[in-house]
Amino acid sequence: MSDVTPDKLNTADERERQKRLKYYSASQWTLIWWRFRRHRTAMIASAILGLMALMGVFAEFVAPYGPTTRDARYLDGPPQIPMFCDQNGCSWQPFVHGVTTQRDPVTLRSVSVPDPESRIYVVLFPAGEDVELLGFIPTNRHLFGLDDPDAKLHIWGTDSLGRDVFSRTVYATRTSLSIGVLGVLISFVLALMIGGVAGYAGGMTDNVIQRGTEVVRVVPIIPLYMGLSAAMPKEWSTTQVYFTMTLILGLFGWPTLARRIRSQLLSIRGEDYVVAARLAGARPSRIIGHHMLPSFTGFIIVDLVISFPYMILAETALSFVGLGLRPPTVSWGVLLQEAQSVRVIEQTPWLFIPAAFVVVAVLAFTVIGDGLRDAADPYSEAR
Amino acid sequence: MLSVKNLSISFDTDEGRITPVRDVSFFVPQGKTLGIVGESGSGKSVSTKALMRLLPGNAKLSPESEILYRTKTGHELAIHSLKPSSRELGRLRGGEIGMIFQEPMASFSPVYSVGNQMMEAIRLHRGVGKGEARAIALDMLNRVGISNAAHRIDQYSHEMSGGMRQRAMIALALSAGPALLIADEPTTALDVTIQAQVLELMRELQQDLGMSMIFITHDLGVIAQIADEVAVMYLGTIVERGATRDVLRAPKHPYTQGLLKAIPSINTLQQRLNPVPGDIPSPSERPSGCPFHTRCPDAIAGVCDRKPPREIAVSQTSAVRCWLHDQDARNAA
Amino acid sequence: MLRFVLERLVGMAITMLLVSMMVFVIMELPPGDYADRYAFRKYSGTGVSVTEADVQAIRVELGLDQPMVVRYFDWIGGIVLHGDFGQAFAFETSVVNVIGDKVWLTLAILFTTLIITYVISIPIGIYAAVKRGSAADYGLTIFSYLGLALPNFLLALILLYFANRWFEADIGGLFSSQYKDAPWSLAKLWDLVAHLWLPAVVLAWSAVAYQIQTMRATMSDELNRLSVTAARARGVPEGKLLWKYPARLAINPVVSTIGFDVNRIFSELPIVAAVLGLTELGELLLRAYLDLDMYVAGAILLLLTFIIVFMNFISDILLAWLDPRIKLGA
């Protein structure tokens, strides 16, 4: 103590006091954000997911080619990795080798063979296909490509029809993430209504709803989804199929969330401030929305984030077996449909790349969910 | 019987190292009861857990800590240096030293009957068969005053009332025949009438079995009823100790005096209670010098907040750690 | 105990009744009806032209002109009273014939998967909780994250790929080719056992990851209980202590989620079956959906759900038996 001069002590004390003041006066959301920020893995996961989301939103710009654009000169072609050096020396600008088509002497099929003598340089923002960014900004610039407009760059290879796997994955990211968002939103609205009614009314209503929820929970979920998607007429347009799929995913995601909302509502139904609001003549919808929900919004958000992976996995699984989204729509599941057999994976392993996206997205959501759960728990500060 | 010297215990936590027990020494004579008094957070439970090596993995004893115990067969055992999985430690726990806790409900496993847990301890320490163990368990339940013991022995703890559960807990701790019983606030969770019955029972059992006892409580009234000697703890240090009669009649330390004044009594019904002012600081914010100086009405500025006081013998049986009683050192400083 | 069991049985019956209604609605969802598809399937490519009157005749013959409620009761009545699940048009035989011994194969896969799940996850979860904060604990946490993120069917593809590449073995399917259509024998049974482990491991994958996390969390809570300290203070040796006190209680949540595990396994079964070429109910269900053979699909959905509900019932009984705090009959 003796070596601390009063002056120093005061400023240190003052700083500490200011810090505490800021802490005590911070809102619930600020506190959650502060705690979440300290969770390093969750922050990394958020960054990765943010990148994926950006990729999906600006798919037209990020993808060098359209999802169905074919390159007849490069069928089932392996990834072209931009390089700086080859046997003819090095260059400061990355390049790939040009491709020539030859006939295989044994099978007589035409195969694409890289021509080590020709170099095509990789450039940023080349002119390419005309697209509409965000659906309304016309442009022909893309993030990257080759400086020769006649040649195409396939950094992750092509499928059997010569479609660029990277471009398709980028567009698929948009579909898969957006279908997850819509599915979660739909299940949230459903859960809010069903769980809200059950938890607010209690008694007989609650019993009936609980029975119904149990029925949905007990049937194996993917086979159930499959039954609903199998019923979609074959002649439906891709848009119809897309929105029906979001509805199906949302329809069966609600039970867990509804249970949570119900039990939370039941537990605070008797609180004095809720009784006071009821006595003051507030309508049930206002009591639920304005007085009761805010007390556990944190938990709801955590549950929403955690239910994301299930949506994504379900969509992937259904599309994978042909009972979900259908080509020409591209989603991670649709892309993986082409990599269904061991033979395909052996010959064209790059078709399996979208699987990595599924795994990374699900991992990221799980880690963020865990981080949020810790951050939303007001008692975690004590530890 | 049991002697503890210079016991210091620290924990490594996320916020750094804290030392909730500092330089504690005491002695439990054969067949006597030592009462340890203190508020929650004074380190009384932590120090007794150390006697049975029940502290969690992040706890460390300081190198000069010494816990010596003389077993029923007359061996000297250095508890502080026993290996965690040694057979000596296994025999010591339960067989030599028994322990009862504040929460009898939580001390029993809910999925085994009371008899099952008693017979487990009996068979572990007495080396008898199933039938004999059951007979011993029944006898023990009878001794602690549980009626219809033959029926109760197969019940689960949640099927018993609070007082009965605490009796069963005592029977469980005694079933392996320990020579020393550590009771960690055994009556705190009980109603006042049942509290008295349990205290009475423990005193009887102690006399019948010739046991030594360490009785932890925050209630000086309980100490007066049961303890031969008393040690008053504050923030991990024993501030005053001695024969119960002496300490309670003529307390030397301002903290003990404060505690005594805070006890409501019939004679002072009309007056306001006099609690010790302030709160006990957390172990991570331990005051410098004498730990009690922040709440002490008689603190001497420039002395008590500078250096911790040493222990001063004030009579043949009692000692105190307080600058008020250490004239010599104060003058020398 | 008897009353407890009876109550659960009644609850089970009500749940199954509601499930059967939902399943029936799903069976009715696809556009067109059974008669259309039956006629199309039977006569397409044969050169016989089918008129609306022919279809109507089929409809009347099969009772499809009745209102939905009547048809539901016909269907459920047939199942409950005669064990008749209707006709499978793609196979032109009864659903019962199509399903045949596939129920037993499915159950074999289910139980192998469950056993693998619990044998792996329970000890590992306990270990992780005891060694909380150690490198092994972190490694297991990362593994269980991965287990939740990598879908089973992708794992199946990866395993098939490496088996093919390293051992040049085709490890898919439930039987070797010589036993596929052979009558049951000891050799065939042994062949099944030899093939069962791969689908079981693949299906157990996410269940193991999930249960390790559950087990670790509950075990950590149980380890901090006073009853554990009290038992330790009585000198119970550490190894016996762990199993008898905290682990014994930490298993309860695992037991209570057996139904969920079965649900998860069945949920993943059709797709894993498609990848691994298994010939059981999941694969048949997928095929039935793709063919819109709704009576087969409905029957399988109903059977799978019944197994789940039944396993829920078993888990309730087990739990009541394991935990004396659950008052039977109360």
JSON list of C-alpha atoms in Angstrom, two decimals, chain A residues 13-32 34-35 378 381-382, chain B residues 285:
[
{"chain": "A", "resi": 13, "resn": "ASP", "atom": "CA", "xyz": [-9.81, 3.92, -8.56]},
{"chain": "A", "resi": 14, "resn": "GLU", "atom": "CA", "xyz": [-11.58, 6.36, -10.81]},
{"chain": "A", "resi": 15, "resn": "ARG", "atom": "CA", "xyz": [-10.94, 4.23, -13.89]},
{"chain": "A", "resi": 16, "resn": "GLU", "atom": "CA", "xyz": [-12.19, 1.16, -12.07]},
{"chain": "A", "resi": 17, "resn": "ARG", "atom": "CA", "xyz": [-15.27, 3.09, -10.96]},
{"chain": "A", "resi": 18, "resn": "GLN", "atom": "CA", "xyz": [-15.98, 4.27, -14.50]},
{"chain": "A", "resi": 19, "resn": "LYS", "atom": "CA", "xyz": [-15.59, 0.72, -15.77]},
{"chain": "A", "resi": 20, "resn": "ARG", "atom": "CA", "xyz": [-18.06, -0.60, -13.23]},
{"chain": "A", "resi": 21, "resn": "LEU", "atom": "CA", "xyz": [-20.49, 2.22, -13.92]},
{"chain": "A", "resi": 22, "resn": "LYS", "atom": "CA", "xyz": [-20.39, 1.42, -17.62]},
{"chain": "A", "resi": 23, "resn": "TYR", "atom": "CA", "xyz": [-20.90, -2.25, -16.82]},
{"chain": "A", "resi": 24, "resn": "TYR", "atom": "CA", "xyz": [-23.88, -1.70, -14.53]},
{"chain": "A", "resi": 25, "resn": "SER", "atom": "CA", "xyz": [-25.60, 0.70, -16.89]},
{"chain": "A", "resi": 26, "resn": "ALA", "atom": "CA", "xyz": [-25.10, -1.44, -20.01]},
{"chain": "A", "resi": 27, "resn": "SER", "atom": "CA", "xyz": [-28.20, -2.95, -21.61]},
{"chain": "A", "resi": 28, "resn": "GLN", "atom": "CA", "xyz": [-28.87, -6.69, -21.69]},
{"chain": "A", "resi": 29, "resn": "TRP", "atom": "CA", "xyz": [-27.78, -6.88, -25.33]},
{"chain": "A", "resi": 30, "resn": "THR", "atom": "CA", "xyz": [-24.57, -4.95, -24.78]},
{"chain": "A", "resi": 31, "resn": "LEU", "atom": "CA", "xyz": [-23.68, -7.33, -21.96]},
{"chain": "A", "resi": 32, "resn": "ILE", "atom": "CA", "xyz": [-24.36, -10.37, -24.13]},
{"chain": "A", "resi": 34, "resn": "TRP", "atom": "CA", "xyz": [-19.36, -8.20, -24.46]},
{"chain": "A", "resi": 35, "resn": "ARG", "atom": "CA", "xyz": [-19.43, -11.74, -23.16]},
{"chain": "A", "resi": 378, "resn": "PRO", "atom": "CA", "xyz": [-26.52, -13.90, -16.92]},
{"chain": "A", "resi": 381, "resn": "GLU", "atom": "CA", "xyz": [-20.23, -13.74, -15.33]},
{"chain": "A", "resi": 382, "resn": "ALA", "atom": "CA", "xyz": [-19.78, -15.01, -11.80]},
{"chain": "B", "resi": 285, "resn": "GLU", "atom": "CA", "xyz": [-9.58, -9.25, -1.25]}
]
